Short mmCIF file of C-alpha atoms and ligand atoms in Angstrom, two decimals:
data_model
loop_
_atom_site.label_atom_id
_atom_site.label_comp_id
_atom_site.label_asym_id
_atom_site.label_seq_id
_atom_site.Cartn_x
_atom_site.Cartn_y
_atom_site.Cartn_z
CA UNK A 1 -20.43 7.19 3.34
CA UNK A 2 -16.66 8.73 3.38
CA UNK A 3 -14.12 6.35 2.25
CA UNK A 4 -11.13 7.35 4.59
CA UNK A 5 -7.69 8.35 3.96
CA UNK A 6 -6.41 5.87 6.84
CA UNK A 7 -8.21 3.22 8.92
CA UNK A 8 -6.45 2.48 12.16
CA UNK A 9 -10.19 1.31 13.87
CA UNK A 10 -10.04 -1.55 10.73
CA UNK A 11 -6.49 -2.43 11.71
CA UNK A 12 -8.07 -3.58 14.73
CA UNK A 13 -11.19 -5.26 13.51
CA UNK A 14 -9.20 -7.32 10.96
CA UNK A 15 -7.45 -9.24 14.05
CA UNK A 16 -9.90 -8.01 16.92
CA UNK A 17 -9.96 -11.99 18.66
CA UNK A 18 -6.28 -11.88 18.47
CA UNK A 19 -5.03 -8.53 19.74
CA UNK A 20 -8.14 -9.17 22.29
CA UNK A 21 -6.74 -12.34 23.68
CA UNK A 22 -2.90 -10.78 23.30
CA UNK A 23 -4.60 -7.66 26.39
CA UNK A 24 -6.22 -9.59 28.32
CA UNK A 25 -2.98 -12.46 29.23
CA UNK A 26 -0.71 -8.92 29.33
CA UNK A 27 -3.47 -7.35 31.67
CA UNK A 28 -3.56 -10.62 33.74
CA UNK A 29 0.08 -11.11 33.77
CA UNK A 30 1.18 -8.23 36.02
CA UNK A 31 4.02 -6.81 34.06
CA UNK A 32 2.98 -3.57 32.10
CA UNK A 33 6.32 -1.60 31.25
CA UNK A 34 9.79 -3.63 29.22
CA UNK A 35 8.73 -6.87 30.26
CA UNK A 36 8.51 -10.23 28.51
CA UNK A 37 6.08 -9.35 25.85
CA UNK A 38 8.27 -6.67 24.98
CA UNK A 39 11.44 -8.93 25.04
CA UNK A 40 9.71 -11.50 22.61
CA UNK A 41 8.84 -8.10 20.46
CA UNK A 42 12.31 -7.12 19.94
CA UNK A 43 13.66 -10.58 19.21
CA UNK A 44 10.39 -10.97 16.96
CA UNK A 45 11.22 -8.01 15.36
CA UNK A 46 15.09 -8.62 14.88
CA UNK A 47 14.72 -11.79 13.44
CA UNK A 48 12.21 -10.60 10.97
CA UNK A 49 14.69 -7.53 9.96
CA UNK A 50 17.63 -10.20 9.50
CA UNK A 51 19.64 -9.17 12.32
CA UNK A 52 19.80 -9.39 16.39
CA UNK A 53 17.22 -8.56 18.73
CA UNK A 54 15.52 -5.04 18.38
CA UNK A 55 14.99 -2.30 21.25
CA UNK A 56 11.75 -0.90 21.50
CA UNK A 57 10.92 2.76 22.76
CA UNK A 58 8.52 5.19 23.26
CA UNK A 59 7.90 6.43 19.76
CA UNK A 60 9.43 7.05 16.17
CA UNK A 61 10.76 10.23 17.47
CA UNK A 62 12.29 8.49 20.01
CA UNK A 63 13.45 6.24 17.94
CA UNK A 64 15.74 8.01 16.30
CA UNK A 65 16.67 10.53 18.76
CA UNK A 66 18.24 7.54 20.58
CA UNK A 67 19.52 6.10 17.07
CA UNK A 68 21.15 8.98 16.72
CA UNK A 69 23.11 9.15 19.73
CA UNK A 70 23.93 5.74 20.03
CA UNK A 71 25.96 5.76 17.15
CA UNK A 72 27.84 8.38 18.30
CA UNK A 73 25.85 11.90 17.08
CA UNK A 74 26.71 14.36 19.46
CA UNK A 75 25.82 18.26 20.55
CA UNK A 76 26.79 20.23 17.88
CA UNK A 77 27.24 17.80 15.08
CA UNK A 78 25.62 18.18 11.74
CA UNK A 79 23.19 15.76 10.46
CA UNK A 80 21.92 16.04 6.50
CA UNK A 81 18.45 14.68 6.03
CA UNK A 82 15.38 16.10 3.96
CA UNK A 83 12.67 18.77 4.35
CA UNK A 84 10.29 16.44 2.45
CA UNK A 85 9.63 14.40 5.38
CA UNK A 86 7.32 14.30 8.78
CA UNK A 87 8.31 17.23 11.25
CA UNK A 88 9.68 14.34 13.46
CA UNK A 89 12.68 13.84 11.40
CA UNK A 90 14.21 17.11 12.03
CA UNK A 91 12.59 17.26 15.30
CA UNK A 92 14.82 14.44 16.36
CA UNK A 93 18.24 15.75 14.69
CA UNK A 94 17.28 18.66 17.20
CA UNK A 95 16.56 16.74 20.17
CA UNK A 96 19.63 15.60 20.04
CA UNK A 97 20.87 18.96 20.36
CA UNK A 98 22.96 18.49 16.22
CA UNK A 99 21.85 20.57 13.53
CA UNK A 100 19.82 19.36 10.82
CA UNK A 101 21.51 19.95 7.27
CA UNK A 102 18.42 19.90 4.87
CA UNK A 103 18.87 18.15 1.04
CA UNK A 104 16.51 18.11 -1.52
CA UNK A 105 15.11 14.96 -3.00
CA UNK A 106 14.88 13.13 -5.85
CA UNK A 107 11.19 13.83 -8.08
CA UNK A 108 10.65 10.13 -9.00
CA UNK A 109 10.34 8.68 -5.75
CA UNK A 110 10.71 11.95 -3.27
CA UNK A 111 13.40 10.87 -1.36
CA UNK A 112 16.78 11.76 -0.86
CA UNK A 113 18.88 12.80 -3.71
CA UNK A 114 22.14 11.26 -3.54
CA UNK A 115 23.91 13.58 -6.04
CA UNK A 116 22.49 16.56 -4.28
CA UNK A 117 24.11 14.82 -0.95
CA UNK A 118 27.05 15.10 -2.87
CA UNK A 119 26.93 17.99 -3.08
CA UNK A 120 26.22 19.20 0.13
CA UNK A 121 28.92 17.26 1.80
CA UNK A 122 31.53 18.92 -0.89
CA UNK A 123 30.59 22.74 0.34
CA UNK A 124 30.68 21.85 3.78
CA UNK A 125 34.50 22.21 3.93
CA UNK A 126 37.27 20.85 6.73
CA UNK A 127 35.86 22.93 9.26
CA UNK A 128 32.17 22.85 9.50
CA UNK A 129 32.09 18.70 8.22
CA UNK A 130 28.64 16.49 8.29
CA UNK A 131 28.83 13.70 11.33
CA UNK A 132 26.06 12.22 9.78
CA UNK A 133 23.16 11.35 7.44
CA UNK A 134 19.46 10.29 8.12
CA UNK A 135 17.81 9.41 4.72
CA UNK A 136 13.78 8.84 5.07
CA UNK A 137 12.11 5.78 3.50
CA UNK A 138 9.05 8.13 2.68
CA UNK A 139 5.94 6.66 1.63
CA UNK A 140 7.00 3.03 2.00
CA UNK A 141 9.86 3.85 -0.90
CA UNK A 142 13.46 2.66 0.08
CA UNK A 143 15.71 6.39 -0.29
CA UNK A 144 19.01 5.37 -2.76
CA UNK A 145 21.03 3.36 -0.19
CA UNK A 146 23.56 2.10 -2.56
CA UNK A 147 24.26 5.75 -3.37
CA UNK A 148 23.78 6.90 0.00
CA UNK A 149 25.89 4.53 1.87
CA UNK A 150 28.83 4.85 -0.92
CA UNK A 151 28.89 9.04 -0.22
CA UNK A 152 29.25 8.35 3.54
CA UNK A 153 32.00 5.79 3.05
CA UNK A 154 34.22 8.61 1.61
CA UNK A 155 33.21 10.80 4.08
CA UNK A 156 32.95 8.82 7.53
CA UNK A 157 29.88 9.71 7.97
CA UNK A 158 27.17 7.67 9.80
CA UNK A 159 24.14 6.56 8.57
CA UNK A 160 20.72 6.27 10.34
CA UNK A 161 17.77 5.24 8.33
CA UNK A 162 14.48 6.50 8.83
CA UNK A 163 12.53 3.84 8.44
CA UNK A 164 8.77 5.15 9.61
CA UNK A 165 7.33 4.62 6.70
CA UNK A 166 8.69 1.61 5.30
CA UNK A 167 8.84 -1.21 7.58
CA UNK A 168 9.34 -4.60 5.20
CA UNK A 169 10.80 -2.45 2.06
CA UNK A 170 13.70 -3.91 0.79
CA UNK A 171 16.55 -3.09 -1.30
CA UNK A 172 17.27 -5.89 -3.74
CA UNK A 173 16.84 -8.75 -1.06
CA UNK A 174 17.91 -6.55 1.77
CA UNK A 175 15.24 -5.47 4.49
CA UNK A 176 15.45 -1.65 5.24
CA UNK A 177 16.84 -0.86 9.01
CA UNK A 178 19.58 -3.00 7.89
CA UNK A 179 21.29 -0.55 5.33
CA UNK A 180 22.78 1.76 7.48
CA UNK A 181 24.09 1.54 11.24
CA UNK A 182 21.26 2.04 12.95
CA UNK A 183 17.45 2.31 12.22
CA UNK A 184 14.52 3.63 13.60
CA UNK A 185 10.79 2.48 13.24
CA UNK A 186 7.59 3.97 14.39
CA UNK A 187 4.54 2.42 15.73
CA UNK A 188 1.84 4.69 15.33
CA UNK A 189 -1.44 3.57 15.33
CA UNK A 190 -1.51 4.55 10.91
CA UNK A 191 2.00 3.21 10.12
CA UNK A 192 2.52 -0.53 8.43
CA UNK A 193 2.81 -1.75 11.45
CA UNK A 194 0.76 0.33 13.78
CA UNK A 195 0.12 -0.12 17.76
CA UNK A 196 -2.73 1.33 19.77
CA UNK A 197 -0.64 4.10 21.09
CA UNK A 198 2.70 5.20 20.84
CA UNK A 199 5.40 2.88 20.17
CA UNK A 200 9.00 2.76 18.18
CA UNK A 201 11.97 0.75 17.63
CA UNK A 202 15.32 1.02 16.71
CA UNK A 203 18.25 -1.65 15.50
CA UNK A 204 21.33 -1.70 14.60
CA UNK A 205 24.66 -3.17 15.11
CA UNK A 206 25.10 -4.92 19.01
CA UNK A 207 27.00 -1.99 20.12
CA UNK A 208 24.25 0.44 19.01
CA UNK A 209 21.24 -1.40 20.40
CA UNK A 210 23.57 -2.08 23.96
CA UNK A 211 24.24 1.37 23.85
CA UNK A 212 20.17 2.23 23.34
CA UNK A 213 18.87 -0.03 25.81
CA UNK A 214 21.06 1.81 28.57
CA UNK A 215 19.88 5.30 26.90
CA UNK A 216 16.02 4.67 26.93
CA UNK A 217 15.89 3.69 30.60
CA UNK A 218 18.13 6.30 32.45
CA UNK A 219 21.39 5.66 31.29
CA UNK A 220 20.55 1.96 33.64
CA UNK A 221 22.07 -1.39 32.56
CA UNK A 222 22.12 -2.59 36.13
CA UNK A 223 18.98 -1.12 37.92
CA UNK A 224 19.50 2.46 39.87
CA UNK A 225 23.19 2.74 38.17
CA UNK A 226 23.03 5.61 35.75
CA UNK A 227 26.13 4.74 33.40
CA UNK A 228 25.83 7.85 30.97
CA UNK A 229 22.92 10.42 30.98
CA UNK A 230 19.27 8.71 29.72
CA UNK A 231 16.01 8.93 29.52
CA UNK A 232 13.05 7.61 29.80
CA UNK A 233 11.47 6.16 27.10
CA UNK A 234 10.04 2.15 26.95
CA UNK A 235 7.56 0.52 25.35
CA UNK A 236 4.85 -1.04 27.16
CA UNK A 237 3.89 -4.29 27.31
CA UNK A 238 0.48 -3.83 26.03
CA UNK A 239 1.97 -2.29 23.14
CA UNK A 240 4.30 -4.96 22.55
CA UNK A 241 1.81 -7.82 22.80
CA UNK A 242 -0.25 -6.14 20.10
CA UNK A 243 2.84 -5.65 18.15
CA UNK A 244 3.57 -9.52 18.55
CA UNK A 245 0.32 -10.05 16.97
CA UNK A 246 0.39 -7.65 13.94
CA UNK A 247 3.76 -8.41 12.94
CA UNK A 248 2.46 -11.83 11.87
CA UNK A 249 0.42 -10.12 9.45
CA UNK A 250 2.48 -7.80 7.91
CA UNK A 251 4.12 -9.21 4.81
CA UNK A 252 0.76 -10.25 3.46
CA UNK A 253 -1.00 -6.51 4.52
CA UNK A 254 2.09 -5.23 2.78
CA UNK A 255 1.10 -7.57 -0.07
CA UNK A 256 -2.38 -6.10 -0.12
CA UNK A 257 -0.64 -2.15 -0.03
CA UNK A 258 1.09 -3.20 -3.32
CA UNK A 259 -2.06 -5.03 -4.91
CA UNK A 260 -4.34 -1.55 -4.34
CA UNK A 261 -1.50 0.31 -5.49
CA UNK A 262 -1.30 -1.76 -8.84
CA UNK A 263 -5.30 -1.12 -9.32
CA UNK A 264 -4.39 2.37 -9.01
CA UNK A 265 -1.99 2.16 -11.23
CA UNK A 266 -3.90 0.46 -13.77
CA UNK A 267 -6.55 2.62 -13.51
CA UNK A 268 -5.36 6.10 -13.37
CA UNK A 269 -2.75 5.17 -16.18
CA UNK A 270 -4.65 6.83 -19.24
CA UNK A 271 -4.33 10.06 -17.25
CA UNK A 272 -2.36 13.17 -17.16
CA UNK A 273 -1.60 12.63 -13.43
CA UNK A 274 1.92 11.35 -12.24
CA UNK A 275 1.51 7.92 -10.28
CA UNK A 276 4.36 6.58 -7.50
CA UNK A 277 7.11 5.20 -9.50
CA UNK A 278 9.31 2.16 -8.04
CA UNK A 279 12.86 1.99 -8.58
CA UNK A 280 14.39 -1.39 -9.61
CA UNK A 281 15.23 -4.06 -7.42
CA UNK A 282 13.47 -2.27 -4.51
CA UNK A 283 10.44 -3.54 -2.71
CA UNK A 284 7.53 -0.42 -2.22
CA UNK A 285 5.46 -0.75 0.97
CA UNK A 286 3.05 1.87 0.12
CA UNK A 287 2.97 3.26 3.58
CA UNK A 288 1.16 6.63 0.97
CA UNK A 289 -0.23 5.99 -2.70
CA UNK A 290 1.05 9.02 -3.95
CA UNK A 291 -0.10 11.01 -7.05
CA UNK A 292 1.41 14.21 -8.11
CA UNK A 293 -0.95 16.66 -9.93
CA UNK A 294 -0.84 20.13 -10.65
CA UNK A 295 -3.88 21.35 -9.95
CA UNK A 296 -3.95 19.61 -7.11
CA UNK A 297 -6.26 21.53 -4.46
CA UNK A 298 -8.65 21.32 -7.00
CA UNK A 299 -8.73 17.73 -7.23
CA UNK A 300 -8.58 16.94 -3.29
CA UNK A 301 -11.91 19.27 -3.13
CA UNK A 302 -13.23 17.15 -5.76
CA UNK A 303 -12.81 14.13 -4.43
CA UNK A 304 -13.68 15.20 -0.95
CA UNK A 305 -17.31 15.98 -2.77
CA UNK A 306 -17.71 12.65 -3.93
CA UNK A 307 -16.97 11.07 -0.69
CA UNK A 308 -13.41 10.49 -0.94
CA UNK A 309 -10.69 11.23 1.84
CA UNK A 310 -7.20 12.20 1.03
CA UNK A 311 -4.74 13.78 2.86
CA UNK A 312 -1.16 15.54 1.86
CA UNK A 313 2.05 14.67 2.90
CA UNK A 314 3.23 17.15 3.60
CA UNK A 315 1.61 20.53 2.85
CA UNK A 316 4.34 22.49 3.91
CA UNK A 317 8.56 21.80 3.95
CA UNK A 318 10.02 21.67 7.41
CA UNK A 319 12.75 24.60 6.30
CA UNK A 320 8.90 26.69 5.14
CA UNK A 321 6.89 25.71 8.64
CA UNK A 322 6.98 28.89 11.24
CA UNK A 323 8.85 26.56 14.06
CA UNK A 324 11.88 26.21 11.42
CA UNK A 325 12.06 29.42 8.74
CA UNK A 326 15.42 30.54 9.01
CA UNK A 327 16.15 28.11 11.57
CA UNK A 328 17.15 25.27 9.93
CA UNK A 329 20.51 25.11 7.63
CA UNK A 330 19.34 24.75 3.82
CA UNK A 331 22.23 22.54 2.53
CA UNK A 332 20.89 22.95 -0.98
CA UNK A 333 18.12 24.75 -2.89
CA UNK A 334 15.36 22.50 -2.07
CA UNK A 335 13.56 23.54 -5.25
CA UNK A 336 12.20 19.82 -5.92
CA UNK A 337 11.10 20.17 -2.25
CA UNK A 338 9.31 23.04 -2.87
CA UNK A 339 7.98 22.28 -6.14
CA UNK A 340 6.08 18.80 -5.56
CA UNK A 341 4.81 20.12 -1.65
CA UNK A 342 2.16 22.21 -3.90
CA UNK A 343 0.87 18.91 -6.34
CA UNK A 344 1.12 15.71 -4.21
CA UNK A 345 -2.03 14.45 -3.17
CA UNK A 346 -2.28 10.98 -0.79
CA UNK A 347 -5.35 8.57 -1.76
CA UNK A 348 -6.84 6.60 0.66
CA UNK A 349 -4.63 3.23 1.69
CA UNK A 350 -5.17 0.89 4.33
CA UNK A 351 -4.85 -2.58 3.72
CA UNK A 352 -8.38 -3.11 4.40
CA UNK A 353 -9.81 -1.37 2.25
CA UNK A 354 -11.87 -2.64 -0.57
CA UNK A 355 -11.69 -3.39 -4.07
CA UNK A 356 -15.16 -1.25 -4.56
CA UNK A 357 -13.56 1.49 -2.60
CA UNK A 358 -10.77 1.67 -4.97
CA UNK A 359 -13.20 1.35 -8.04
CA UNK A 360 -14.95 4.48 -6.12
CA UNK A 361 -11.86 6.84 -5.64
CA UNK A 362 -10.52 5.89 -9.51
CA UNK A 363 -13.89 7.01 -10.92
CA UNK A 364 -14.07 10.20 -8.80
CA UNK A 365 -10.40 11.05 -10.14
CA UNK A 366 -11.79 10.10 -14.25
CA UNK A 367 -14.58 12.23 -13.74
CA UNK A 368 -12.93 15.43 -12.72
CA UNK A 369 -10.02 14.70 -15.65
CA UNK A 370 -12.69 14.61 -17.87
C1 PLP B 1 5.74 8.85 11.90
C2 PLP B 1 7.10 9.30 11.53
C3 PLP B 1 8.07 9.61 12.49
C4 PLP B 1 7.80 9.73 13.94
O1 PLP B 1 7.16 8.72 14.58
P1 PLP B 1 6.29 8.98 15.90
O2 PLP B 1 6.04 7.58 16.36
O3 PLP B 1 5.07 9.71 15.50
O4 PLP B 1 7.13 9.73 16.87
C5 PLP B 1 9.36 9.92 12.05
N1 PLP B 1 9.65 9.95 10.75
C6 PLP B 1 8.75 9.70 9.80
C7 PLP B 1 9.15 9.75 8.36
C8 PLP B 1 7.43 9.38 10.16
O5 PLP B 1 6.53 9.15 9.19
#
């Protein structure tokens, strides 16, 4: 018996009647692509973020991608965001055909550093300026928005929030997607609020999200008129109907993130490894339990002896992988980036996982201390 890093197949189990019932009325229904299920989605989803109605795509990839250029990114423009992140995030920036601008992040909660932002925005000079800035929510940890957002007030720049990871973090009583001015969410089958299959979403202000639903159905808002260039990426309705369903569920399995995260805590306080920290006033999702270790290889071998799954993320900065070495434009030294990609170590977390299971993977980690 493994105990696993993720569990998508529980995700199911836990509302199996539900997301059943949700398939079989979308199968019967006729409508399989951006129909009502998906409308009800987006408004679902809009109203639970504290603003208007939603769009829903393809993917998180997509997500942004179409963020991005719906609030005005363009060819050519540069975008800062992080190396400490999923390939996606700089994958997008590229799609898009801008240049990702990478920053280092802060150690505590390994996510944007504002003052190194700072920075970065102060070298890049008149000529060569930063359009933009996509912060990542990693881990289910809001990125500094107060700091964030005040840095691209001086500077006009535009803010797009990765939100991924983090869907139902908040900032003081503030939802993230709602920080910036736009947002993009994925739902992949392991995220907080995961699909089975490719989905996303993004939000924003009205303009952005009119401006998006045109983009992710080519460049349409009346049917066969191509306003502007798009492209094709919706979300389907079986997608959407599952969504419906899990979204009713996800402040309390967000609940039961943070509960297995405080038995972590509690349990792995007494030793020398470095646990998630929370800054205050934010809401964690624990999208990853965290833990930062120096010897860390040797632990995740350990632990994979005594039946215990873990995963890293990520093994290997985006500026360090062989797609983007030399490639990408360092803003900054990324020395945090590269220091903590070597120790972090993700323990299993899935909202249905079990208090035993938890009990298991805190005595595998006291027995190799000791
Ligand atoms: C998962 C993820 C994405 C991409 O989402 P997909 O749905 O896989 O395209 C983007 N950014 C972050 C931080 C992610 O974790």
């Amino acid at each position: 018996m493994t105990i696993p890093q993720t569990d998508p197949l529980a995700g199911y189990i836990a509302h199996r009647s539900e997301i059943d019932l949700a398939m079989e009325q979308c199968l019967e229904s006729g409508h399989y692509v951006l129909g009502p299920q998906v409308t009800e989605f987006e408004r679902e989803l809009g109203d639970y973020l504290g603003g208007g109605p939603a769009v829903g795509v393809a993917s998180g990839t997509d997500a942004l991608v179409l963020a991005l250029r719906g609030t005005g990114v363009r060819p050519g423009d540069r975008v800062a965001t992080v190396s400490h992140t999923s390939v996606a995030t700089v994958v997008a920036v590229e799609l898009v055909g801008a240049i990702p601008v990478l920053v280092d992040i802060d150690p505590a909660t390994y996510t944007m550093d504002p003052a190194r932002l700072e920075e970065v925005v102060s070298r890049s000079g008149p000529d060569r300026p930063l359009k933009a800035v996509l912060p990542v929510h990693l881990y289910g940890h809001p990125a500094d928005m107060a700091e964030i957002g005040r840095i691209a007030r001086e500077h006009e720049l535009i803010v797009v929030e990765d939100c991924a990871q983090a869907l139902g973090a908040q900032v003081v009583d503030r939802q993230v997607g709602s920080l910036g001015d736009a947002a993009a969410f994925s739902f992949y089958p392991t995220k907080n609020l995961g699909a089975i299959g490719d989905g996303g979403a993004v939000c924003g202000t009205s303009t952005v999200t009119d401006s998006v639903r045109t983009l992710r159905q080519y460049g349409w808002r009346e049917r066969f008129v191509s306003e502007r260039p798009g492209i094709n990426s919706r979300l389907d309705e079986l997608q959407a109907a599952i969504l419906r369903v899990k979204l009713r569920y996800l402040d309390a399995e967000n609940e039961r993130r943070r509960a297995v995260a405080q038995m972590y805590d509690d349990a792995l306080g007494t030793l020398p490894i470095r646990r998630p920290s929370t800054r205050e006033g934010f809401t964690h999702v624990f999208h990853q339990y965290v833990i930062r270790v120096p010897e860390r290889d040797r632990l995740l071998l350990h632990l994979k002896d005594a039946g215990v799954s873990t995963s890293v993320h990520y093994p290997v900065p985006i500026h360090l992988q062989p797609a983007y070495q030399g490639r990408a434009e360092l803003g900054d030294q990324l020395d945090v980036t590269e220091a903590v990609c070597g120790e972090i170590l993700s323990l299993p977390m899935y909202p249905e996982i079990r208090d035993t299971d938890v009990e298991t993977v805190v005595a595998a980690i006291a027995g190799w201390t000791r």
